[in-house]
PDB file of C-alpha atoms in Angstrom:
ATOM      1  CA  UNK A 265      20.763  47.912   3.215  1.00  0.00           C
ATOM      2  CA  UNK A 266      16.919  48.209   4.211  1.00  0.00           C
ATOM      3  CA  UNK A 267      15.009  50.778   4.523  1.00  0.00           C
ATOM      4  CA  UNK A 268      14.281  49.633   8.537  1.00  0.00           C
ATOM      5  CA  UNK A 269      17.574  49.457   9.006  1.00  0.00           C
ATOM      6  CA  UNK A 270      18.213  53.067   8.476  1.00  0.00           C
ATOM      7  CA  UNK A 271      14.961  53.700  10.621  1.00  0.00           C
ATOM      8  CA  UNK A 272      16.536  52.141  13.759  1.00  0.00           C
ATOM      9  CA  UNK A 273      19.983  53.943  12.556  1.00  0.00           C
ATOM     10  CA  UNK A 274      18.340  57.128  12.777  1.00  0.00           C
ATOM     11  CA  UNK A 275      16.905  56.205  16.293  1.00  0.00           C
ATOM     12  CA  UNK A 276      19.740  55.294  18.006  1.00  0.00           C
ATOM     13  CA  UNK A 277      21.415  58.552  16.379  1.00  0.00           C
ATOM     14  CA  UNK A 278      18.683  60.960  17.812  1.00  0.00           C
ATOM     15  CA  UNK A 279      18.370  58.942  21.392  1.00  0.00           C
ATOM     16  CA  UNK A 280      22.045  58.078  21.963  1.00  0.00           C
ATOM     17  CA  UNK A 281      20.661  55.076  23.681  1.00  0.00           C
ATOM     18  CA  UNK A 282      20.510  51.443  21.996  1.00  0.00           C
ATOM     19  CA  UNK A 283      17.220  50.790  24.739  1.00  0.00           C
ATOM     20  CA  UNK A 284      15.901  53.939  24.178  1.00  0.00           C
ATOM     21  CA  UNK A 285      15.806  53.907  20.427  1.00  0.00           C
ATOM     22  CA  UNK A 286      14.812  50.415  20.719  1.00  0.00           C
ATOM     23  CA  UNK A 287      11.522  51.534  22.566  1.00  0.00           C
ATOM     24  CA  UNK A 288      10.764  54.221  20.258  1.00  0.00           C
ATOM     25  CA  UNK A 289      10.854  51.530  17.155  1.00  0.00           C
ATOM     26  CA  UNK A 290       8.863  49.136  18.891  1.00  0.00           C
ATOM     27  CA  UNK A 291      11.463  46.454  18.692  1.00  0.00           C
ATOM     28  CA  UNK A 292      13.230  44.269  20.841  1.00  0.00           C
ATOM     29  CA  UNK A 293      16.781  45.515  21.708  1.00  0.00           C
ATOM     30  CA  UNK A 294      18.862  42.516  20.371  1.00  0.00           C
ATOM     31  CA  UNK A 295      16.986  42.772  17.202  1.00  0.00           C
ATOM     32  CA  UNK A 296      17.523  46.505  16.523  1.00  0.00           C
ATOM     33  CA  UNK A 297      21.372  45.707  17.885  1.00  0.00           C
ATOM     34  CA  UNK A 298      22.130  43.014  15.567  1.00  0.00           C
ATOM     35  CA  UNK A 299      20.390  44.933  12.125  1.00  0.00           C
ATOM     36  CA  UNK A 300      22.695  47.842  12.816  1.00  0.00           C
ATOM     37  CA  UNK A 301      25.778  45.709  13.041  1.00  0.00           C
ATOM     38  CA  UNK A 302      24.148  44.340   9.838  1.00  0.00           C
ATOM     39  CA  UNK A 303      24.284  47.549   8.468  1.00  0.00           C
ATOM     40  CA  UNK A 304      27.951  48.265   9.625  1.00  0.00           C
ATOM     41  CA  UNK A 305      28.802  44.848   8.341  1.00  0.00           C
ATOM     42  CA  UNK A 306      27.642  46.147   4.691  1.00  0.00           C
ATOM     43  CA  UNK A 307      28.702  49.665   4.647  1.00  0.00           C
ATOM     44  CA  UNK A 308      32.156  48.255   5.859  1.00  0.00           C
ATOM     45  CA  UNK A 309      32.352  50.779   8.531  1.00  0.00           C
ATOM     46  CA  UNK A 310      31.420  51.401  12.490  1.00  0.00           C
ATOM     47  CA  UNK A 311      28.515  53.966  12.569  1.00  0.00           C
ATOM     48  CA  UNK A 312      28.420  54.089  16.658  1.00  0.00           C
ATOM     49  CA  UNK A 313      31.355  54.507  19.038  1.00  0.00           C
ATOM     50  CA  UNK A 314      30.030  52.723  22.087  1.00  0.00           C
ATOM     51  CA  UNK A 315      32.639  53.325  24.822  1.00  0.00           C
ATOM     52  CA  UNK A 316      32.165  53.274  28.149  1.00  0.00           C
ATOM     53  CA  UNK A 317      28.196  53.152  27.489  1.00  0.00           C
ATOM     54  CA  UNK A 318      28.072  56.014  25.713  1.00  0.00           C
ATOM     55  CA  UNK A 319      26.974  56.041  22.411  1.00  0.00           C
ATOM     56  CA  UNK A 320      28.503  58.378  19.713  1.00  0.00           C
ATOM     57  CA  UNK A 321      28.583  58.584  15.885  1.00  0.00           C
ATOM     58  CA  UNK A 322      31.893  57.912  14.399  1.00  0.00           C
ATOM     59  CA  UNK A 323      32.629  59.918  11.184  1.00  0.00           C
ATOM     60  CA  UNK A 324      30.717  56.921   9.075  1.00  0.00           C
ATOM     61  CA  UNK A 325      27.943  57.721  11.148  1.00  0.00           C
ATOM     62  CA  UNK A 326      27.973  60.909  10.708  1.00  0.00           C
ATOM     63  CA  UNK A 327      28.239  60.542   7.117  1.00  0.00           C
ATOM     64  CA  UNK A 328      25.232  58.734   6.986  1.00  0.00           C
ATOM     65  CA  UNK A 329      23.023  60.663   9.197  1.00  0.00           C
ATOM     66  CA  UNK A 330      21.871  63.245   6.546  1.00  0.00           C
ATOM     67  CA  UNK A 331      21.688  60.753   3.725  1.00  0.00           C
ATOM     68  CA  UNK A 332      19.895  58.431   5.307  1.00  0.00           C
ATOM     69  CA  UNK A 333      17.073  61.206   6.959  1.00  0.00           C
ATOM     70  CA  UNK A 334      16.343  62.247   2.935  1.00  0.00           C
ATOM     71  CA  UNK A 335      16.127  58.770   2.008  1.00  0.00           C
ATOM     72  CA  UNK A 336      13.410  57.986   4.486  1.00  0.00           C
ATOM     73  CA  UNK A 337      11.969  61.526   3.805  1.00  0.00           C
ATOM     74  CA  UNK A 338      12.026  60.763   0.075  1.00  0.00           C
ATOM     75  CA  UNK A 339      10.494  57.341   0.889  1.00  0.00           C
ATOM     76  CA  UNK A 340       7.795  59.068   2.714  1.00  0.00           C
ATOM     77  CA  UNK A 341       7.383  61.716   0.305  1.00  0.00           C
ATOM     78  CA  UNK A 342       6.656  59.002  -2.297  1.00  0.00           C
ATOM     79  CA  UNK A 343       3.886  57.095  -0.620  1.00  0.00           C
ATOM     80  CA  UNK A 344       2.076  60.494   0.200  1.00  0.00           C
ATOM     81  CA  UNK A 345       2.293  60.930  -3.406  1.00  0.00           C
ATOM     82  CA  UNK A 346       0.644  57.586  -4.325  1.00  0.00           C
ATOM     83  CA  UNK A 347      -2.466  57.988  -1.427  1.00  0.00           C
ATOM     84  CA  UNK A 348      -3.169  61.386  -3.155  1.00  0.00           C
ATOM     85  CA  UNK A 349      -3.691  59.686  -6.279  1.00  0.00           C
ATOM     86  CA  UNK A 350      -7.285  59.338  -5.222  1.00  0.00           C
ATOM     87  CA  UNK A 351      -7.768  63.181  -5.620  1.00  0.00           C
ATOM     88  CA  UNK A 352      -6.205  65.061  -3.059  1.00  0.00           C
ATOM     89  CA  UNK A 353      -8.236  63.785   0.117  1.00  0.00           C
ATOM     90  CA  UNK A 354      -5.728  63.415   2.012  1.00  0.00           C
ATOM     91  CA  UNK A 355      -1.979  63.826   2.315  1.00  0.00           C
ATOM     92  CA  UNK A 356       0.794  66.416   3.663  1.00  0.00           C
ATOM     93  CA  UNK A 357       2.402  68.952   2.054  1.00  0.00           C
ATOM     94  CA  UNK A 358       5.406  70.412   4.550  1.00  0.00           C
ATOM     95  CA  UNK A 359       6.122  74.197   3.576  1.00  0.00           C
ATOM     96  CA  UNK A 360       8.283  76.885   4.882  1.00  0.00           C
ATOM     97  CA  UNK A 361       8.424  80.796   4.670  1.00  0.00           C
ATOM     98  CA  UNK A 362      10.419  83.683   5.932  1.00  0.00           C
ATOM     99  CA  UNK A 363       8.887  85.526   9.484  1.00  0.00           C
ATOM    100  CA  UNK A 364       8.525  88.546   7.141  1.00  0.00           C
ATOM    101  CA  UNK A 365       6.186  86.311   5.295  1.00  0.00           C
ATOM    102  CA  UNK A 366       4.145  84.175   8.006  1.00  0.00           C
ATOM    103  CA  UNK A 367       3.359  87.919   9.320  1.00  0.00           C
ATOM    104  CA  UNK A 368       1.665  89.062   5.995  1.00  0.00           C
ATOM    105  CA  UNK A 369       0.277  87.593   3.548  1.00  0.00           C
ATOM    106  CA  UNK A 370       1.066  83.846   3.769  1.00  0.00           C
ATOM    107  CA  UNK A 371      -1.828  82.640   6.678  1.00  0.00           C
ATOM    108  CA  UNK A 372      -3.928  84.030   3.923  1.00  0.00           C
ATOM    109  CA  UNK A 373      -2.236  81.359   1.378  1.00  0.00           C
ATOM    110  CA  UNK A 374      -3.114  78.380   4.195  1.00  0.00           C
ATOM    111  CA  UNK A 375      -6.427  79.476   4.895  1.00  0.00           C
ATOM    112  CA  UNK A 376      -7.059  79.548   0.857  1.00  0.00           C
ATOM    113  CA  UNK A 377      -5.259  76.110   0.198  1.00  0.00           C
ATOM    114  CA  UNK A 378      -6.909  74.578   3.303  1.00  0.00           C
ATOM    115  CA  UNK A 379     -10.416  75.568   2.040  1.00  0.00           C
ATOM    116  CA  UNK A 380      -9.737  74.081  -1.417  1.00  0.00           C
ATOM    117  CA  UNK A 381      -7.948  70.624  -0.164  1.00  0.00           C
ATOM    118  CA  UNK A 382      -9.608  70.143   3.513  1.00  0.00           C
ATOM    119  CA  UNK A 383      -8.378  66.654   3.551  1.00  0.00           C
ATOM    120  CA  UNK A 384      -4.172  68.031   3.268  1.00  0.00           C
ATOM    121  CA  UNK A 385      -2.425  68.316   6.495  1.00  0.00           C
ATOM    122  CA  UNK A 386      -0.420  71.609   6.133  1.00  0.00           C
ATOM    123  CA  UNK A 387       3.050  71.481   8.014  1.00  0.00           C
ATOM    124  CA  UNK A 388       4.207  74.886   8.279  1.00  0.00           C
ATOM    125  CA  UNK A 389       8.126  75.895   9.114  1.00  0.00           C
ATOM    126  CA  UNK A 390       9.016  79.892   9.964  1.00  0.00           C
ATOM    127  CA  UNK A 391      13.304  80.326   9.203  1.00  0.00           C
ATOM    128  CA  UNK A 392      15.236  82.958   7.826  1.00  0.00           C
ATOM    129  CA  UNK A 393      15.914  81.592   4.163  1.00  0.00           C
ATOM    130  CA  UNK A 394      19.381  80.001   4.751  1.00  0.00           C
ATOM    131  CA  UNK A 395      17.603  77.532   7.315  1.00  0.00           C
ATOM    132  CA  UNK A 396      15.057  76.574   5.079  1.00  0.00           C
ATOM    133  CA  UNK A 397      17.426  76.136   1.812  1.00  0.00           C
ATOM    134  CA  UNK A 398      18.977  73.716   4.231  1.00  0.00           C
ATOM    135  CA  UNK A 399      15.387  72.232   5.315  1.00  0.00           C
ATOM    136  CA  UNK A 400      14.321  71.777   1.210  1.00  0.00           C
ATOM    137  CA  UNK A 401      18.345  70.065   0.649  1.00  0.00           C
ATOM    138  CA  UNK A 402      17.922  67.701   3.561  1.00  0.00           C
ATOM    139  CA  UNK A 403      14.014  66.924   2.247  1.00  0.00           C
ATOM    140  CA  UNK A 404      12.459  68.276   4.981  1.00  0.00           C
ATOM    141  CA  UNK A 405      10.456  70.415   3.468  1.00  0.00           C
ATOM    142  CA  UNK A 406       8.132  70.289   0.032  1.00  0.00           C
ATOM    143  CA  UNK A 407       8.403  73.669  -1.328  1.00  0.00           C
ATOM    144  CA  UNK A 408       9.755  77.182   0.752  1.00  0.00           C
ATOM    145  CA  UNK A 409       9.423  80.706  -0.066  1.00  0.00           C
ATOM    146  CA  UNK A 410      12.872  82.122   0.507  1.00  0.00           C
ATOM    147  CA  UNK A 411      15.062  85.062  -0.171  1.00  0.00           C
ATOM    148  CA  UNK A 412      17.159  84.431  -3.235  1.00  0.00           C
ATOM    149  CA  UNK A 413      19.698  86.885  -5.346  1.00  0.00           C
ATOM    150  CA  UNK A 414      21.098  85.883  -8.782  1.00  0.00           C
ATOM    151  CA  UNK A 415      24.501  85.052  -6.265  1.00  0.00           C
ATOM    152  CA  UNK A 416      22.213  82.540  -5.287  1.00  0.00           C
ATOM    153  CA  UNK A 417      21.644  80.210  -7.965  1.00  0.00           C
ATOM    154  CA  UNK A 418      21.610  76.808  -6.631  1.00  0.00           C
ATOM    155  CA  UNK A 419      21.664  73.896  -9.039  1.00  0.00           C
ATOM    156  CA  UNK A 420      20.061  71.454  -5.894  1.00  0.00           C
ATOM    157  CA  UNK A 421      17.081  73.655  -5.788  1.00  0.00           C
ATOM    158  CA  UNK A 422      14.627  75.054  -8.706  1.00  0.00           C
ATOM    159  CA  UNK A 423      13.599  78.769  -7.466  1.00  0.00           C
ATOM    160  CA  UNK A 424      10.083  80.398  -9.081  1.00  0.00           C
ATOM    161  CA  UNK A 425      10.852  84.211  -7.986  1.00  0.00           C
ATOM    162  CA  UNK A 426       7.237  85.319  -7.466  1.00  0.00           C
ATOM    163  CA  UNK A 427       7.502  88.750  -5.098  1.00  0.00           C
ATOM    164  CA  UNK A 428       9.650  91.621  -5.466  1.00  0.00           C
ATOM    165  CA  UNK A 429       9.622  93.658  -1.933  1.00  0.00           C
ATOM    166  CA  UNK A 430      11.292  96.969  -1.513  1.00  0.00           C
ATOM    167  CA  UNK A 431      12.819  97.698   1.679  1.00  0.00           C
ATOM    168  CA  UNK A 432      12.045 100.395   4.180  1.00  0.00           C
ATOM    169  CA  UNK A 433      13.498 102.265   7.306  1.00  0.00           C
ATOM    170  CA  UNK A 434      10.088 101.514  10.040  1.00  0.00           C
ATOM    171  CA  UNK A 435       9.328 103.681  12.716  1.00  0.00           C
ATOM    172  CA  UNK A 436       6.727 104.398  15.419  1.00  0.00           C
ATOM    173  CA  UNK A 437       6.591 107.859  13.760  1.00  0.00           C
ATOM    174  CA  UNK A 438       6.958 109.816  10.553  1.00  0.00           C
ATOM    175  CA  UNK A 439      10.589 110.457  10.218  1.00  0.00           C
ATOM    176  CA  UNK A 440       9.359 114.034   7.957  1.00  0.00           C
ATOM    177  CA  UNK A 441      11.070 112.743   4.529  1.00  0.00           C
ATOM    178  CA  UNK A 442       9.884 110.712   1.758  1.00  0.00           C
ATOM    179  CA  UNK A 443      12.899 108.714   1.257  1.00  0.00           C
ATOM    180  CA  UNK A 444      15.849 108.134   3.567  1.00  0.00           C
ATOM    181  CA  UNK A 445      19.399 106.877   2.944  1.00  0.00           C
ATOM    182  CA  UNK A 446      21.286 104.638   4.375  1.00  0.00           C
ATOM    183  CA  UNK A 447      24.327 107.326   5.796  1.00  0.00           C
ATOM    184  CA  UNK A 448      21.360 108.873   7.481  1.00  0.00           C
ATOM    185  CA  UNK A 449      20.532 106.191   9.602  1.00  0.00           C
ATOM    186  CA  UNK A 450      24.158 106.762  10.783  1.00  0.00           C
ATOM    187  CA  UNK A 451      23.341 108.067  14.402  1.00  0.00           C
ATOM    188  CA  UNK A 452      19.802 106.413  14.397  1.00  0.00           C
ATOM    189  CA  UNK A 453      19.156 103.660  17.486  1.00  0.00           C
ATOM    190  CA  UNK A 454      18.461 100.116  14.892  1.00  0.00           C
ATOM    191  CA  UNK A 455      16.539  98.057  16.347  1.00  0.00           C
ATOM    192  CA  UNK A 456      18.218  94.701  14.925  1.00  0.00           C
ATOM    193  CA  UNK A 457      17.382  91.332  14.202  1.00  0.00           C
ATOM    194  CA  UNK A 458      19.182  88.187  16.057  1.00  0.00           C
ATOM    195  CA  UNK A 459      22.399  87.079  14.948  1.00  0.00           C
ATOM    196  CA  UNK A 460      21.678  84.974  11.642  1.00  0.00           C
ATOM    197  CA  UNK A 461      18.857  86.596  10.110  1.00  0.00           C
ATOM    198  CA  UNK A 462      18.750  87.441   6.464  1.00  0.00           C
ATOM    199  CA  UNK A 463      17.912  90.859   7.435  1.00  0.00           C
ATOM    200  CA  UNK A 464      20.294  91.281   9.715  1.00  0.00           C
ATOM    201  CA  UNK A 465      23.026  90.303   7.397  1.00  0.00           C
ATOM    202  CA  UNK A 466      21.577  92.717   4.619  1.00  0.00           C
ATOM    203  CA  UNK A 467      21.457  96.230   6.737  1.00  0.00           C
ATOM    204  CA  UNK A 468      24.627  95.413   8.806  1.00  0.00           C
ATOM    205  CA  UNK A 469      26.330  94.897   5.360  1.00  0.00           C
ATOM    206  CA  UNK A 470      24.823  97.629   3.682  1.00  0.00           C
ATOM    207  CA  UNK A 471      25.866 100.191   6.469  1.00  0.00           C
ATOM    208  CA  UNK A 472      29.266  98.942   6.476  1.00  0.00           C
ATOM    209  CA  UNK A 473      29.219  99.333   2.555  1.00  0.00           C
ATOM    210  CA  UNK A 474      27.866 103.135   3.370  1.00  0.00           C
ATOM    211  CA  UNK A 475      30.661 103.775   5.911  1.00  0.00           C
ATOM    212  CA  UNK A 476      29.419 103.329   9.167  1.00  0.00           C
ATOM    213  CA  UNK A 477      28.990 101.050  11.984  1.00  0.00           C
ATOM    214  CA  UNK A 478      25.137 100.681  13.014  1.00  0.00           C
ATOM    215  CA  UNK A 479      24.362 102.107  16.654  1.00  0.00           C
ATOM    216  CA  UNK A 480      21.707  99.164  18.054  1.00  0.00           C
ATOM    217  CA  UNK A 481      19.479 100.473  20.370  1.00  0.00           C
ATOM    218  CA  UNK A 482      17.974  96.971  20.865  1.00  0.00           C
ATOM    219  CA  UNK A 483      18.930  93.028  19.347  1.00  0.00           C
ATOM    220  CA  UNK A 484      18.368  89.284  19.342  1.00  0.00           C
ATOM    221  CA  UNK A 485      14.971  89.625  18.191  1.00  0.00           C
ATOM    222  CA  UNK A 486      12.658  87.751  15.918  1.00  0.00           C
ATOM    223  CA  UNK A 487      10.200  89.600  13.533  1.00  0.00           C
ATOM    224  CA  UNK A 488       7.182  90.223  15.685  1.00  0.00           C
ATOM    225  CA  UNK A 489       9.745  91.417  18.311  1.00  0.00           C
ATOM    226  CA  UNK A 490      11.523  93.778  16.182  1.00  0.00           C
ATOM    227  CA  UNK A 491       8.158  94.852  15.105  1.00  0.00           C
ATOM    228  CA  UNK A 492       6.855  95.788  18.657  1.00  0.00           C
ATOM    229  CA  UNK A 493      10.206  97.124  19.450  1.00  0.00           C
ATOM    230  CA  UNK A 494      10.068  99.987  17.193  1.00  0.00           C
ATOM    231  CA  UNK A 495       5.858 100.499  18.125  1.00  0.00           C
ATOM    232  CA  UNK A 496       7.158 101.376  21.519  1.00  0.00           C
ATOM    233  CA  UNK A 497       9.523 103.734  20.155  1.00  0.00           C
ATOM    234  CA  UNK A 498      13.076 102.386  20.758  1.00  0.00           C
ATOM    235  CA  UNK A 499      14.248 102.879  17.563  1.00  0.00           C
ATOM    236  CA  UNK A 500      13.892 102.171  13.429  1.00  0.00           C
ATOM    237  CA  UNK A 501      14.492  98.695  12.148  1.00  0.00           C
ATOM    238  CA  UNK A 502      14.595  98.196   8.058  1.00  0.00           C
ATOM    239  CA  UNK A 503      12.465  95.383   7.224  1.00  0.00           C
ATOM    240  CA  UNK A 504      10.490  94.358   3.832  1.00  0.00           C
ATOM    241  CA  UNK A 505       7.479  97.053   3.078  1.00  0.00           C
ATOM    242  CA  UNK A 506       5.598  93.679   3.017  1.00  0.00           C
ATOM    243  CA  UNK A 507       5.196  93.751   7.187  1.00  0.00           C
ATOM    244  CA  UNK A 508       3.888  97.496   7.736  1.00  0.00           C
ATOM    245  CA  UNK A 509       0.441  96.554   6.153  1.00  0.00           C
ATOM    246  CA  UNK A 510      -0.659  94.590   9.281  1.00  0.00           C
ATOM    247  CA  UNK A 511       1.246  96.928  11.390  1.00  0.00           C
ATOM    248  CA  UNK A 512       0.660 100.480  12.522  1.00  0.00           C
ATOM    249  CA  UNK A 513       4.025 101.529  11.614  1.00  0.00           C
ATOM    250  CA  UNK A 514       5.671 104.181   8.986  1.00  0.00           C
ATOM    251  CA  UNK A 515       7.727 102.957   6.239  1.00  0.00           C
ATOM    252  CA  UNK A 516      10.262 105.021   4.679  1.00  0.00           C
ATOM    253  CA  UNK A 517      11.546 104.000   1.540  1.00  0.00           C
ATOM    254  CA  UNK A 518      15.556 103.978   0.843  1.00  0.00           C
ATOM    255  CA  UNK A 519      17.353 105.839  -1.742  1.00  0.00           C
ATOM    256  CA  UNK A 520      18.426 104.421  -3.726  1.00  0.00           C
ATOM    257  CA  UNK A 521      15.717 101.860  -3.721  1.00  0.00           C
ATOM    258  CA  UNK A 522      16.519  98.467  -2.087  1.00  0.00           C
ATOM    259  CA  UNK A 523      14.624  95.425  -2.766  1.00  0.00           C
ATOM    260  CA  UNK A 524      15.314  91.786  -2.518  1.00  0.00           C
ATOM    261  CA  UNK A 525      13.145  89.116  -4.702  1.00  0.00           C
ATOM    262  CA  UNK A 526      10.811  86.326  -2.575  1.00  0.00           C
ATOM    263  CA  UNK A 527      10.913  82.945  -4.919  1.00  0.00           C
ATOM    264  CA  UNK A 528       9.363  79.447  -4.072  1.00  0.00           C
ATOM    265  CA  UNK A 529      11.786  76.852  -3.969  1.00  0.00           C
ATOM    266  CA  UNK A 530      12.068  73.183  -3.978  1.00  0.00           C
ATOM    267  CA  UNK A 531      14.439  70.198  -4.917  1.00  0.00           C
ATOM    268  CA  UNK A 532      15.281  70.024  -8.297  1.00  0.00           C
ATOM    269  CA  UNK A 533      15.864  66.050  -7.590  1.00  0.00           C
ATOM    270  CA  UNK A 534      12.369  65.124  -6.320  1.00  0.00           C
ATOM    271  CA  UNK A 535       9.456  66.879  -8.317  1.00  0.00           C
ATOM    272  CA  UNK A 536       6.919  68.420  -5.789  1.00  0.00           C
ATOM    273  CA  UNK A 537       3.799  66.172  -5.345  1.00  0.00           C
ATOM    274  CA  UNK A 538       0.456  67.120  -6.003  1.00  0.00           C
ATOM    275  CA  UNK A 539      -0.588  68.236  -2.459  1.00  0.00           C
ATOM    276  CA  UNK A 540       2.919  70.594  -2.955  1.00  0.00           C
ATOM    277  CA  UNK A 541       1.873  71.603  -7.290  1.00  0.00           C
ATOM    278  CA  UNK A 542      -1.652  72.234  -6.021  1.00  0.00           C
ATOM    279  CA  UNK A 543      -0.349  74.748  -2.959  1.00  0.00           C
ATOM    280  CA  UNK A 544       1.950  76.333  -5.788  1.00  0.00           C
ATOM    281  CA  UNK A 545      -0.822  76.839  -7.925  1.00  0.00           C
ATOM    282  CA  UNK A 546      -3.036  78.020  -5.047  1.00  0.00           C
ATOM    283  CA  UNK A 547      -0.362  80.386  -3.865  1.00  0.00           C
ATOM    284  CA  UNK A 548       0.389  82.062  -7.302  1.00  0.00           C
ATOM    285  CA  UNK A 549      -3.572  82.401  -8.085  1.00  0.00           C
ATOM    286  CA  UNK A 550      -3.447  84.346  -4.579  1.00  0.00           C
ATOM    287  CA  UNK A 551      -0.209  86.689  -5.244  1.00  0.00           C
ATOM    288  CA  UNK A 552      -2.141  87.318  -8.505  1.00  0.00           C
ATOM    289  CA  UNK A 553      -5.554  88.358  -7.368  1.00  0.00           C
ATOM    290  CA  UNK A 554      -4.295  90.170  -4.261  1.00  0.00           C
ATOM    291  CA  UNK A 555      -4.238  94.043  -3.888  1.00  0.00           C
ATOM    292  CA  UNK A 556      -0.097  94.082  -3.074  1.00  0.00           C
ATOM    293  CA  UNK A 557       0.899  96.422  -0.428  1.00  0.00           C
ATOM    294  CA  UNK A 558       3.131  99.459  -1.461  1.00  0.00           C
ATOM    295  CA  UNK A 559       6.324  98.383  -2.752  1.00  0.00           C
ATOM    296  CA  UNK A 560       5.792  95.293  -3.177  1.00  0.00           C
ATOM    297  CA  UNK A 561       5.371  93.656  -7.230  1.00  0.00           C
ATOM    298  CA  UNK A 562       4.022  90.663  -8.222  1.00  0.00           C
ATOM    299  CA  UNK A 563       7.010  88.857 -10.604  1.00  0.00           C
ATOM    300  CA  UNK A 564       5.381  87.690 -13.598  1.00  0.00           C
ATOM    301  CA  UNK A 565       7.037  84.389 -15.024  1.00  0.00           C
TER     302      UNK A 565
END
């Protein structure tokens, strides 16, 4: 098995089309044709169905198609990590954060890292935390901040908790108390997140848990939407007291108090390369010298 071979694998996987993924190689047809039989020949196993013209993974195939995408990732990974043996001139590091997060404080992290290491190409992915646990497994990703729980503990991925954020009931108004709970929100319009998001799992089970089934005034909508949903006034949303400081919002804290812990992540497999140690150590100088917004704690190691 070569390392090509799984390149024109892959491309016939993501076009469907022998010609097509032929074209996007830059190789002749018969030759990508005859190294995937070569590969088939190997692995003992059909990985295309091509009946009638249409091209299809068989179950081989589509037992292969995630290993061999974190192979080539992993390949690619490593020769970033030789070039930026010359001192971090150049290179990629591919990171991922919660919306919560790319709304706050994280352009702050990029703009810091990118004055330090001008030469890194930052690739930045915005997910709720269970599609970027599946980004970092399938080595798409270098390092993510996610939302993790000790329910979480994943033996694939190392996890550096490094926020703790407390939760809050937003509004376009003061709702005239200083904390809130949940059984109040009871026959409050939510303004809720799509189907999906962490958050959206978290209050929906947390209401349930209280006794009641949320009224939604509004859903389906990302973070910024949410956000601007409740400005105009159609109802409350609970999000992370993280998002209100760029917002012109009112955040009213939960009784009991509910928090949830922000961690960087990556593979415990692959160690991070030094375009992904030197964001980490960029990021946690940041979190460290920052002034936090309320209810939210730095996690000291």
């Amino acid at each position: 098995m070569t390392l090509q071979q799984l390149v024109y694998f892959l491309a016939v996987a993501r076009t469907r089309h022998f010609t097509r993924a032929a074209a996007e190689a830059r190789v002749a047809q018969p030759s990508l044709s005859k190294q995937i039989h070569a590969l088939e020949k190997e692995l003992g196993a059909e990985l295309f169905s091509r009946a009638r013209g249409n091209v299809t993974l068989t179950p081989a195939g589509e037992a292969l198609l995630p290993v061999a995408a974190r192979i080539l990732s992993d390949v690619d990974t490593a020769r970033l990590e030789v070039a930026e043996l010359v001192g971090l001139r150049r290179g990629r590091v591919r990171v991922g954060a919660t919306p919560s997060l790319c709304v706050s404080l994280f352009a702050d992290v990029i703009k810091r890292y990118h004055d330090a290491y001008p030469g890194i190409q930052v690739s930045v992915t915005e997910g709720g935390s269970r599609d970027l646990v599946a980004a970092l497994e399938a080595g798409q990703l270098d390092l993510a901040l996610v939302i993790v729980s000790p329910a979480d503990a994943d033996r694939a991925l190392t996890v550096v908790p490094v926020l703790r954020e407390e939760l809050v009931v937003a509004s376009a108004s003061p709702l005239g108390v200083t904390r809130m709970r949940l059984t109040d929100l009871r026959d409050q319009p939510l303004v809720m997140f799509r189907p999906g998001y962490d958050l959206r799992e978290t209050t929906l089970a947390a209401c349930r848990q209280a006794g009641f089934e949320p009224r939604f005034a509004v859903e389906g909508g990302e973070m910024d939407a949410v956000l601007r949903f409740v400005e105009v006034g159609l109802g409350v949303a609970i999000v992370p007291s993280t998002v209100l400081a760029t917002r012109s919002l009112h955040g009213t804290p939960l009784t009991p108090a509910t928090t949830r812990t922000v961690a960087l992540a990556h593979r415990t497999d692959v160690a991070p390369t030094s375009a992904g140690r030197a964001f980490q150590s960029v990021l946690l100088a940041f979190l460290r010298g920052a002034e936090m917004p309320s209810g939210v704690h730095l996690v000291e190691p």
